[in-house]
PDB file of C-alpha atoms and ligand atoms in Angstrom:
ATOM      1  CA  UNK A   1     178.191 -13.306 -91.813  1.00 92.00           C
ATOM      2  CA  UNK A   2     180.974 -13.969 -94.116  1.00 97.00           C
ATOM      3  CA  UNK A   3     178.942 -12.662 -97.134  1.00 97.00           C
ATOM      4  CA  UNK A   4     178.189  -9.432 -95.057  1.00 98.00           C
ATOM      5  CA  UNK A   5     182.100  -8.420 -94.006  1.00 98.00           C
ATOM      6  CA  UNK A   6     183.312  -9.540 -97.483  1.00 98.00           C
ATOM      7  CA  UNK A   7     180.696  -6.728 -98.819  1.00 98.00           C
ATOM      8  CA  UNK A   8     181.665  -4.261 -96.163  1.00 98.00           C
ATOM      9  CA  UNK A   9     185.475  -4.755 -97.078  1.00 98.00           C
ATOM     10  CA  UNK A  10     185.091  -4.153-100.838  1.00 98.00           C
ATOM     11  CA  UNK A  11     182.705  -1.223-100.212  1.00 98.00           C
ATOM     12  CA  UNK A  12     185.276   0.213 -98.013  1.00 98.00           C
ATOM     13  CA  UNK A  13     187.922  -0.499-100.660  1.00 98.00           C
ATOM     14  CA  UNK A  14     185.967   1.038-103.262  1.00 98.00           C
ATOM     15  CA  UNK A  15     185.589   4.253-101.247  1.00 96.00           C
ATOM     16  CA  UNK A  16     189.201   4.075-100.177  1.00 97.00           C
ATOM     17  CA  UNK A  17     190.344   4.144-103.387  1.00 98.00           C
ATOM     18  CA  UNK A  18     187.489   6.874-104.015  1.00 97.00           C
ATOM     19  CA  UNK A  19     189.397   9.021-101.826  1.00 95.00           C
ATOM     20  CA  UNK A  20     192.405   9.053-103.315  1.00 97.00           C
ATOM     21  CA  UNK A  21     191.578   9.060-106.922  1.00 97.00           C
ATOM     22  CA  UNK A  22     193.065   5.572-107.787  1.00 98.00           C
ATOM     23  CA  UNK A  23     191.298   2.879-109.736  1.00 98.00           C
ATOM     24  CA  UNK A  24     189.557   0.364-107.615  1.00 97.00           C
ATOM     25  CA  UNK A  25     190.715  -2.228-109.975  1.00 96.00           C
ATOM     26  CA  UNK A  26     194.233  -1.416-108.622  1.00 97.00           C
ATOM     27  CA  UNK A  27     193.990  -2.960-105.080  1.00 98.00           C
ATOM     28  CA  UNK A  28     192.922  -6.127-104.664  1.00 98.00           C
ATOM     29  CA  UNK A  29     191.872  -8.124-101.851  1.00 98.00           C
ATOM     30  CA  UNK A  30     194.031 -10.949-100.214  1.00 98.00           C
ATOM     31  CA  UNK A  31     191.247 -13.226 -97.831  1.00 98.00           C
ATOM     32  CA  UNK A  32     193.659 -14.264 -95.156  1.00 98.00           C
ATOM     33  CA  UNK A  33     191.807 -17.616 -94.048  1.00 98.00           C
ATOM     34  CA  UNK A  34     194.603 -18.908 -91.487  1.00 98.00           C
ATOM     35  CA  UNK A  35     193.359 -20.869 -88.595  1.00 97.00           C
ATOM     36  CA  UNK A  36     189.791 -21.096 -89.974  1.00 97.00           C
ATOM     37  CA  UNK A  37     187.944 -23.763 -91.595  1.00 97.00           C
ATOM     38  CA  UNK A  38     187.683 -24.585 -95.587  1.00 98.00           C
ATOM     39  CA  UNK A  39     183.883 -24.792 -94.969  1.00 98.00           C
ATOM     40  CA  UNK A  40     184.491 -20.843 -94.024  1.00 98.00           C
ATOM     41  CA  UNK A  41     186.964 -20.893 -97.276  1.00 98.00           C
ATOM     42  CA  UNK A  42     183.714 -21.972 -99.294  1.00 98.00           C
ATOM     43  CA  UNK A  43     181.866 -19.588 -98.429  1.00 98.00           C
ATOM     44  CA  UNK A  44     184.380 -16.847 -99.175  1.00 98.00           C
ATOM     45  CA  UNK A  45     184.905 -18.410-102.406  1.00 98.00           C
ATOM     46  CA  UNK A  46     180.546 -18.810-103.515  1.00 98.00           C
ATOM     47  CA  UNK A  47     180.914 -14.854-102.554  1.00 98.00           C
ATOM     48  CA  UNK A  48     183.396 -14.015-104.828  1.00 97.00           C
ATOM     49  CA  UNK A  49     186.695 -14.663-102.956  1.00 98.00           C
ATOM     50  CA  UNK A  50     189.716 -16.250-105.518  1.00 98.00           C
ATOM     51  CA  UNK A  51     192.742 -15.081-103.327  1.00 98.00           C
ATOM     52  CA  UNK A  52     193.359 -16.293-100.201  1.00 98.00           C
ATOM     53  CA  UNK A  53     196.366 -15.771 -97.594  1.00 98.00           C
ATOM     54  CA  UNK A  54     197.849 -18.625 -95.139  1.00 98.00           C
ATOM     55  CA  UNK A  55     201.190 -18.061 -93.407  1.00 98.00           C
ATOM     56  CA  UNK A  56     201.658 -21.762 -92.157  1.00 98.00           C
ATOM     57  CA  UNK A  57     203.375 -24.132 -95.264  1.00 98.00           C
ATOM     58  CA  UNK A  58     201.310 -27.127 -94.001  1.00 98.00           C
ATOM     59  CA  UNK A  59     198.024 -25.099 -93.737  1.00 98.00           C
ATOM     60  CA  UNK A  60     198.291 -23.837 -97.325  1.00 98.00           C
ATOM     61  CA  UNK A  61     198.478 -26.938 -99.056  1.00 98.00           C
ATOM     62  CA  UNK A  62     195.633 -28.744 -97.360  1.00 98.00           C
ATOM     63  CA  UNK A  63     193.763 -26.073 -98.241  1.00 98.00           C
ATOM     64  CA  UNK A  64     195.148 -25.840-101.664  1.00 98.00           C
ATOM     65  CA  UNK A  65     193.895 -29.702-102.136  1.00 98.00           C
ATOM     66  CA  UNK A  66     190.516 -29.065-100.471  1.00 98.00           C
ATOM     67  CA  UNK A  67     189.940 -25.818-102.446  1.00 98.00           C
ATOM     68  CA  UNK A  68     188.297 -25.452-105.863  1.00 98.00           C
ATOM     69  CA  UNK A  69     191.333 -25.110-108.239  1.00 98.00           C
ATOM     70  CA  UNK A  70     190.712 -21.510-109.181  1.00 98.00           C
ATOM     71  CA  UNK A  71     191.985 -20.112-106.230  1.00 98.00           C
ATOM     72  CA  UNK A  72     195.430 -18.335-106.195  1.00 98.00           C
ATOM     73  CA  UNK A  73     197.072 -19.237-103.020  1.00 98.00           C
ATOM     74  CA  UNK A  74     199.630 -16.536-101.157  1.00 98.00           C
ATOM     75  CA  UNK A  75     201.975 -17.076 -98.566  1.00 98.00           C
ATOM     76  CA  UNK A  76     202.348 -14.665 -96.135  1.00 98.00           C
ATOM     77  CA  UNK A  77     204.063 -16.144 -93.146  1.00 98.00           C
ATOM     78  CA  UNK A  78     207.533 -16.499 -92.140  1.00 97.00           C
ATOM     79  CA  UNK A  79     208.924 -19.024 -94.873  1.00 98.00           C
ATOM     80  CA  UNK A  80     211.650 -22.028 -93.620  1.00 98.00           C
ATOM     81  CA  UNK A  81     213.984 -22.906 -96.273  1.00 98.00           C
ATOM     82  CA  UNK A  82     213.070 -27.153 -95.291  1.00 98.00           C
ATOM     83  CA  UNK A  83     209.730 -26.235 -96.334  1.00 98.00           C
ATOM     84  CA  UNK A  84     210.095 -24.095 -99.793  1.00 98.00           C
ATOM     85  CA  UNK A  85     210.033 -27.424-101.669  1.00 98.00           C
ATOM     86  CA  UNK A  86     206.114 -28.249-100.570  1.00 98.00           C
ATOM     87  CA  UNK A  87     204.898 -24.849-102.112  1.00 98.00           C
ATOM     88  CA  UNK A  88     207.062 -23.325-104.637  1.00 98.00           C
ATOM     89  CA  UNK A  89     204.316 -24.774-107.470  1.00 97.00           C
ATOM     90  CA  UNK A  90     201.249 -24.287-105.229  1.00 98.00           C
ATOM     91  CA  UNK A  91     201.599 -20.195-103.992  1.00 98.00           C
ATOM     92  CA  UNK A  92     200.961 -18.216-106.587  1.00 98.00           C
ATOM     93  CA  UNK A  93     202.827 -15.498-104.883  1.00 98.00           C
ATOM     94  CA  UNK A  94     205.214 -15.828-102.055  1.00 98.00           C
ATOM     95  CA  UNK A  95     205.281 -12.018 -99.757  1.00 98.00           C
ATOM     96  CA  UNK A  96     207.675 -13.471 -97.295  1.00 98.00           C
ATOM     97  CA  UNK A  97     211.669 -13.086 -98.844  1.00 98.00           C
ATOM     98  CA  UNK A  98     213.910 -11.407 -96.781  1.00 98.00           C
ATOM     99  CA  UNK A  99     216.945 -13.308 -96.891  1.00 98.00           C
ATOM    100  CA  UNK A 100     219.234 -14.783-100.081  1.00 98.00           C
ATOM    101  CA  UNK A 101     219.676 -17.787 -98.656  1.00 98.00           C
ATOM    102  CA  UNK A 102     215.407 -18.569 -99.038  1.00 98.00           C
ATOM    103  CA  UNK A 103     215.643 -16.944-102.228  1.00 98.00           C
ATOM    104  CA  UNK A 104     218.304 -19.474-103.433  1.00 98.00           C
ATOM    105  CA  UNK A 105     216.004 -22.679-102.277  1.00 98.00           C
ATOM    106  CA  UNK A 106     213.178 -21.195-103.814  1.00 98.00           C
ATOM    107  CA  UNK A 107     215.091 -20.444-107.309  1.00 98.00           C
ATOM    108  CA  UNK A 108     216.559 -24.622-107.076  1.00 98.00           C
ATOM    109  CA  UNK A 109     213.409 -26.223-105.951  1.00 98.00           C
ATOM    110  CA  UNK A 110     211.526 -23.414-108.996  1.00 98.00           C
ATOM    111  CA  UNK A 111     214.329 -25.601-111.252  1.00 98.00           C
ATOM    112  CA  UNK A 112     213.275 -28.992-110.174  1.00 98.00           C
ATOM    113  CA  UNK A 113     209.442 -28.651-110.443  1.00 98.00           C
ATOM    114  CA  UNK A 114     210.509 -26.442-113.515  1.00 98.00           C
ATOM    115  CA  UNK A 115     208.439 -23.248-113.063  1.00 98.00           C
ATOM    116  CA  UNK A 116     208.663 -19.955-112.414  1.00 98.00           C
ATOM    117  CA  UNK A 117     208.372 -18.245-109.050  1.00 98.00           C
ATOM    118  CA  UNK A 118     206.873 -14.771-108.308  1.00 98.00           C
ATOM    119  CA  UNK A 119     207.952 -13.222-105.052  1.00 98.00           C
ATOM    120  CA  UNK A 120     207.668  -9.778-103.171  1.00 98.00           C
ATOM    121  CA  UNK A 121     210.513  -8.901-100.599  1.00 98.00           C
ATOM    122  CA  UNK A 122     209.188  -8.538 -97.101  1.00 98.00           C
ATOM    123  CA  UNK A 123     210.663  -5.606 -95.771  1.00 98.00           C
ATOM    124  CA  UNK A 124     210.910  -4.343 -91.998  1.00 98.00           C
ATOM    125  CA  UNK A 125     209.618  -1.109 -92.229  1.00 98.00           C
ATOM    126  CA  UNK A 126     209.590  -0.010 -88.836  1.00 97.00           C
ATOM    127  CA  UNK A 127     212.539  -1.842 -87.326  1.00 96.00           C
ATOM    128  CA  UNK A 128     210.801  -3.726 -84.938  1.00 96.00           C
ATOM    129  CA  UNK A 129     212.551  -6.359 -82.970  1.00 95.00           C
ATOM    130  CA  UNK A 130     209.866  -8.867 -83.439  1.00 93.00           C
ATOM    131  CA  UNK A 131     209.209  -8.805 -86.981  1.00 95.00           C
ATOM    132  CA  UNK A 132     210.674 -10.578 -90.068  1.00 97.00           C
ATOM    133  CA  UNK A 133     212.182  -8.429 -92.740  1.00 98.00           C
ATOM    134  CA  UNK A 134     215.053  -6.991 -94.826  1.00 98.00           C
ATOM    135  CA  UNK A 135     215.721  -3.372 -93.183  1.00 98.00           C
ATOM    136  CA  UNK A 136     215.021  -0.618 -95.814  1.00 98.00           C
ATOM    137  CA  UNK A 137     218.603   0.470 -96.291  1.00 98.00           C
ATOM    138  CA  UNK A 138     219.182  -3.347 -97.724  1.00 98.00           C
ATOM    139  CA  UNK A 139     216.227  -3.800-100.131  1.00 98.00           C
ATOM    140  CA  UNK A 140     217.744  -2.500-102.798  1.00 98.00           C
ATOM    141  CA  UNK A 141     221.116  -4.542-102.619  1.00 98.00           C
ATOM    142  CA  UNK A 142     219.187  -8.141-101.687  1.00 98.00           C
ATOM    143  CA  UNK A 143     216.872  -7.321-104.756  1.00 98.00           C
ATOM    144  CA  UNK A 144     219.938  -7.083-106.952  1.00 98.00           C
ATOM    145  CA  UNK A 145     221.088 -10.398-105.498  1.00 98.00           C
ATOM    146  CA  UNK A 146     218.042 -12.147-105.729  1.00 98.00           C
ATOM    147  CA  UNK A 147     217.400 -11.092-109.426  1.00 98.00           C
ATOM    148  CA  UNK A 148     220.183 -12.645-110.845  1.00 98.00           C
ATOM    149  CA  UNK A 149     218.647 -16.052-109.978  1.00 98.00           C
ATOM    150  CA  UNK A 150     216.872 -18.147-112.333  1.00 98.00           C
ATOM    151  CA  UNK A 151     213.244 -19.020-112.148  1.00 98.00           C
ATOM    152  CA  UNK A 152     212.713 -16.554-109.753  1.00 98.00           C
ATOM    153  CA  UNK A 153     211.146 -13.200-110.382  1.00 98.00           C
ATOM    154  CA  UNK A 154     210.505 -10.097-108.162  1.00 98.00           C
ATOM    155  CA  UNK A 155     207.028  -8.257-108.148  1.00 98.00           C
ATOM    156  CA  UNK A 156     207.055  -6.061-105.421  1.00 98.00           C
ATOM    157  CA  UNK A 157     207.538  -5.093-101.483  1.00 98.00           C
ATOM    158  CA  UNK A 158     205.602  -6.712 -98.939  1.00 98.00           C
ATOM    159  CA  UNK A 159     205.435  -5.363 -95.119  1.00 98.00           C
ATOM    160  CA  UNK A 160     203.935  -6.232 -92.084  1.00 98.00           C
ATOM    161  CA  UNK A 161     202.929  -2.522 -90.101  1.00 97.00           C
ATOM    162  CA  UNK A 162     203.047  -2.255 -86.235  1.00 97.00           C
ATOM    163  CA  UNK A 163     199.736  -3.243 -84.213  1.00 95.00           C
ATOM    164  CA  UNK A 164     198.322  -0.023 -83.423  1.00 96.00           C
ATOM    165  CA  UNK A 165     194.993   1.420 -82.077  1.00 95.00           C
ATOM    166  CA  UNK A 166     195.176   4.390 -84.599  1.00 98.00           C
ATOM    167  CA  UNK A 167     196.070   3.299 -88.056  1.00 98.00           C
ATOM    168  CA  UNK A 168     196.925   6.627 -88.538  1.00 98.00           C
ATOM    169  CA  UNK A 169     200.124   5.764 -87.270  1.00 98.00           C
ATOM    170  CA  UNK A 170     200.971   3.593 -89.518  1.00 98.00           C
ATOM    171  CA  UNK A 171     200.728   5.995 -92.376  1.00 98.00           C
ATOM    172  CA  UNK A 172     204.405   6.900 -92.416  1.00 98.00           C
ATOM    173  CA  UNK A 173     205.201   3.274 -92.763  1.00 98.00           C
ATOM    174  CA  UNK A 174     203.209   2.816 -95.853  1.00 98.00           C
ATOM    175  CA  UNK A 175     204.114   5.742 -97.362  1.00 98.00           C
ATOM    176  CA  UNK A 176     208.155   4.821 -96.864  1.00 98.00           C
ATOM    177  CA  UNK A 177     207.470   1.223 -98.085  1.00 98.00           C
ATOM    178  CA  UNK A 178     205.680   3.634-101.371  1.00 98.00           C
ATOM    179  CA  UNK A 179     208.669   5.199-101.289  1.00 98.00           C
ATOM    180  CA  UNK A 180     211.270   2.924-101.193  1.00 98.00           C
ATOM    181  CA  UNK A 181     209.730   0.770-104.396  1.00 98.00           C
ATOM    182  CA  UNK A 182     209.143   4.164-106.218  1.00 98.00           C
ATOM    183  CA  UNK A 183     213.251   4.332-106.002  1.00 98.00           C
ATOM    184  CA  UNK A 184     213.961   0.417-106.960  1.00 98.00           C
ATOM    185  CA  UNK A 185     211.983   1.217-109.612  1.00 98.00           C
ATOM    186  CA  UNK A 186     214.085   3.253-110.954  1.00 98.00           C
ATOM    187  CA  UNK A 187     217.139   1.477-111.383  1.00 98.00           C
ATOM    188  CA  UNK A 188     215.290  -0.574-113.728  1.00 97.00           C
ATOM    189  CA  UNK A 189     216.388  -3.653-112.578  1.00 97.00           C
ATOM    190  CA  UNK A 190     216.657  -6.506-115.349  1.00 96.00           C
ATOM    191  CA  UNK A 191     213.544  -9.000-113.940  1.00 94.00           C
ATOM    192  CA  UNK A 192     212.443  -7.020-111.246  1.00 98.00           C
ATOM    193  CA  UNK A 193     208.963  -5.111-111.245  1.00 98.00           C
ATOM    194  CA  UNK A 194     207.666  -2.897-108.412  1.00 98.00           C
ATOM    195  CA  UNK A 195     204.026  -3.289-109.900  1.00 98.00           C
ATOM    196  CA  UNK A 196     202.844  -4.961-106.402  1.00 98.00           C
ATOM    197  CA  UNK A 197     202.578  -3.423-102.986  1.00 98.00           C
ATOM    198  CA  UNK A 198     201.246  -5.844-100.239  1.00 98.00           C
ATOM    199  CA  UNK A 199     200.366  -3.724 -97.495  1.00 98.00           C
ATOM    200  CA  UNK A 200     197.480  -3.077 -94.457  1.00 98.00           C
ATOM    201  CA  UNK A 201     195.846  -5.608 -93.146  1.00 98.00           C
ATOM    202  CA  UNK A 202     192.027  -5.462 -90.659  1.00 98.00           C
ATOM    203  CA  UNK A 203     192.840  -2.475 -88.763  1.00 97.00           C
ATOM    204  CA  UNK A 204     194.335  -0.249 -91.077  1.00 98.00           C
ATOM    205  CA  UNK A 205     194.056  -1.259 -94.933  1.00 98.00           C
ATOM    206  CA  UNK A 206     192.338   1.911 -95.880  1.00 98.00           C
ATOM    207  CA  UNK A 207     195.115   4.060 -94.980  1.00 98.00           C
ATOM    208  CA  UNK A 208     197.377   1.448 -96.960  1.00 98.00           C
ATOM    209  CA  UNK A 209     195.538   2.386 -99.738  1.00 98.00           C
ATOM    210  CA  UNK A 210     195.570   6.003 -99.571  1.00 98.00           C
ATOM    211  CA  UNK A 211     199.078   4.814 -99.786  1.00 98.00           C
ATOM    212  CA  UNK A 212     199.679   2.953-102.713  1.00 98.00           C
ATOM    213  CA  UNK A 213     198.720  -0.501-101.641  1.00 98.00           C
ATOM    214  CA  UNK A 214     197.938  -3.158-104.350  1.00 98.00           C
ATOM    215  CA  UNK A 215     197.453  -6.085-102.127  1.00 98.00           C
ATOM    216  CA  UNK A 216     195.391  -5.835 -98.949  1.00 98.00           C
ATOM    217  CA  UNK A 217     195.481  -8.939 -96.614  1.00 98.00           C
ATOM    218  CA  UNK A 218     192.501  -8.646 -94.508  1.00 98.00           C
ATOM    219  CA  UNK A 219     191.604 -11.895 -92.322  1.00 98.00           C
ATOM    220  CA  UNK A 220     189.412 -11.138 -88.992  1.00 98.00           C
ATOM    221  CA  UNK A 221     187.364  -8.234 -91.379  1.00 98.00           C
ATOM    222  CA  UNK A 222     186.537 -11.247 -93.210  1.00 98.00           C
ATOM    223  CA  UNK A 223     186.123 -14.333 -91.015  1.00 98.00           C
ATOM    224  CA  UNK A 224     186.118 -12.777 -87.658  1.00 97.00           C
ATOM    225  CA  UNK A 225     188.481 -12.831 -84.593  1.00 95.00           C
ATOM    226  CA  UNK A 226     191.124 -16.371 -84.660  1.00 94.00           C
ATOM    227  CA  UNK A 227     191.047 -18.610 -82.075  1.00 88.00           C
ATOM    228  CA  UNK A 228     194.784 -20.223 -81.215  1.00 77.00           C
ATOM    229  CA  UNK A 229     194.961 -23.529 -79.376  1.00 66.00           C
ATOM    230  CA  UNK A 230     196.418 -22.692 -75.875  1.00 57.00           C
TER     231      UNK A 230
HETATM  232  C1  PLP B 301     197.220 -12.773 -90.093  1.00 84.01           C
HETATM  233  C2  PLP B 301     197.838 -11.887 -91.095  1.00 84.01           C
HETATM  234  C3  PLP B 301     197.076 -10.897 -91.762  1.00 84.01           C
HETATM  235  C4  PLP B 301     195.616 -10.615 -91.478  1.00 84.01           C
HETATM  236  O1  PLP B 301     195.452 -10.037 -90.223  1.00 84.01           O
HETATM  237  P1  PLP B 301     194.054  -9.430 -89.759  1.00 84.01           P
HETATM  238  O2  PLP B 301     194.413  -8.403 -88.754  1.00 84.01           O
HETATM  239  O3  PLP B 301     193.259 -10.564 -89.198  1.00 84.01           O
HETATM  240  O4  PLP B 301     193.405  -8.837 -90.959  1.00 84.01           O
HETATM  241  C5  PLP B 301     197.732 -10.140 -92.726  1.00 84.01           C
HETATM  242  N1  PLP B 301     199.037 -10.321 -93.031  1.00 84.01           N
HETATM  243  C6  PLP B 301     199.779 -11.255 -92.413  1.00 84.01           C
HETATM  244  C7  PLP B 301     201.202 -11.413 -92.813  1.00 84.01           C
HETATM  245  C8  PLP B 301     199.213 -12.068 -91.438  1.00 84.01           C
HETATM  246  O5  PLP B 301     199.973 -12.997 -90.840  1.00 84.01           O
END
């Protein structure tokens, strides 16, 4: 089964990007395993799979020991500072900064274990209450503060869309997240890139990347629906 959706997803990249005119080689595929099995993990990885998605600190590394050693881990979830210090050498790249405060930890604990840490900015692009986030009108000014840390280094924007039945919805939201790293850019920054755009996830990564996405994080398209314990 897993061999089948895996297909279906990159087929439906491929065309995606078809659509648009962009390179397939630009958007790549994040497997967002949370919840499910390494055995599941394994099979990803014999088809193909070297990037996979957890957004639970605890999860990641047990599957980061587990895992063959090829495998470049990103965190997704919402990141506690107490907990930056278990993962700052194992994610390859962390989507989930929205505050300085994490970005600090990250940049000391970086120092410690003496590497370098790539990050996006995870930005709340449609205001909603429940979601993590920097709002847009702050990006620019926490990417400013962010950059002047050491060991630290900005890639990209990162967002989380609204659950919707239409994914057309979500359009606008991609295309503002676009948008607003199109005018970062700009500023040329000293250590910040814009290269990465980690957006659309299951129900609506193909408009993502009629928008500009680099990084689609697709988990039940993959593995199928998540079961949480009750
Ligand atoms: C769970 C999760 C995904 C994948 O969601 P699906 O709808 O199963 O594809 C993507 N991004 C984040 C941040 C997630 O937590």
């Amino acid at each position: 089964m897993i061999k089948e959706n895996l297909d279906n997803v990159l087929q439906n990249i491929a065309s995606s990007c078809k659509n648009v005119n962009r390179n397939t080689q630009e958007v790549k595929l994040i497997a967002v395993s949370k919840t499910k099995p390494v055995s599941m993990l394994m099979e990803a990885y014999n088809n193909g799979c070297r990037e996979f998605g957890e957004n639970k600190v605890q999860e990641l590394v047990e599957k980061y020991d587990a895992m063959p050693k090829d495998i470049k881990w990103h965190m997704i979830g919402h990141l506690q500072r107490n907990k930056v210090k278990y993962i700052v050498d194992k994610a390859a790249l962390i989507h989930s900064v929205d505050s300085l405060k994490l970005a600090e930890e990250i940049s000391r604990e970086a120092i410690k274990k003496q590497v370098d840490v790539s990050i996006l900015i995870e930005v709340n692009i449609a205001g909603e209450n429940t979601k993590f986030g920097v709002t847009p009108t702050e990006t620019e000014r926490l990417v400013r503060e962010i950059a002047a840390l050491p060991n630290i280094y900005i890639k990209g924007l990162m967002a989380i869309a609204p659950y919707v039945v239409n994914p057309e919805e979500n359009r606008q939201y991609f295309a503002h997240l676009k948008q607003l790293s199109v005018d970062i850019n700009r500023k040329n920054i000293d250590n910040v890139s814009m290269n990465v755009l980690s957006m659309g996830m299951t129900g609506d990564y193909l408009v993502a990347i009629e928008e500009g996405a680099t990084y689609v994080r697709v988990g039940t398209g993959i593995f199928g629906e998540r079961q949480y314990p009750v």
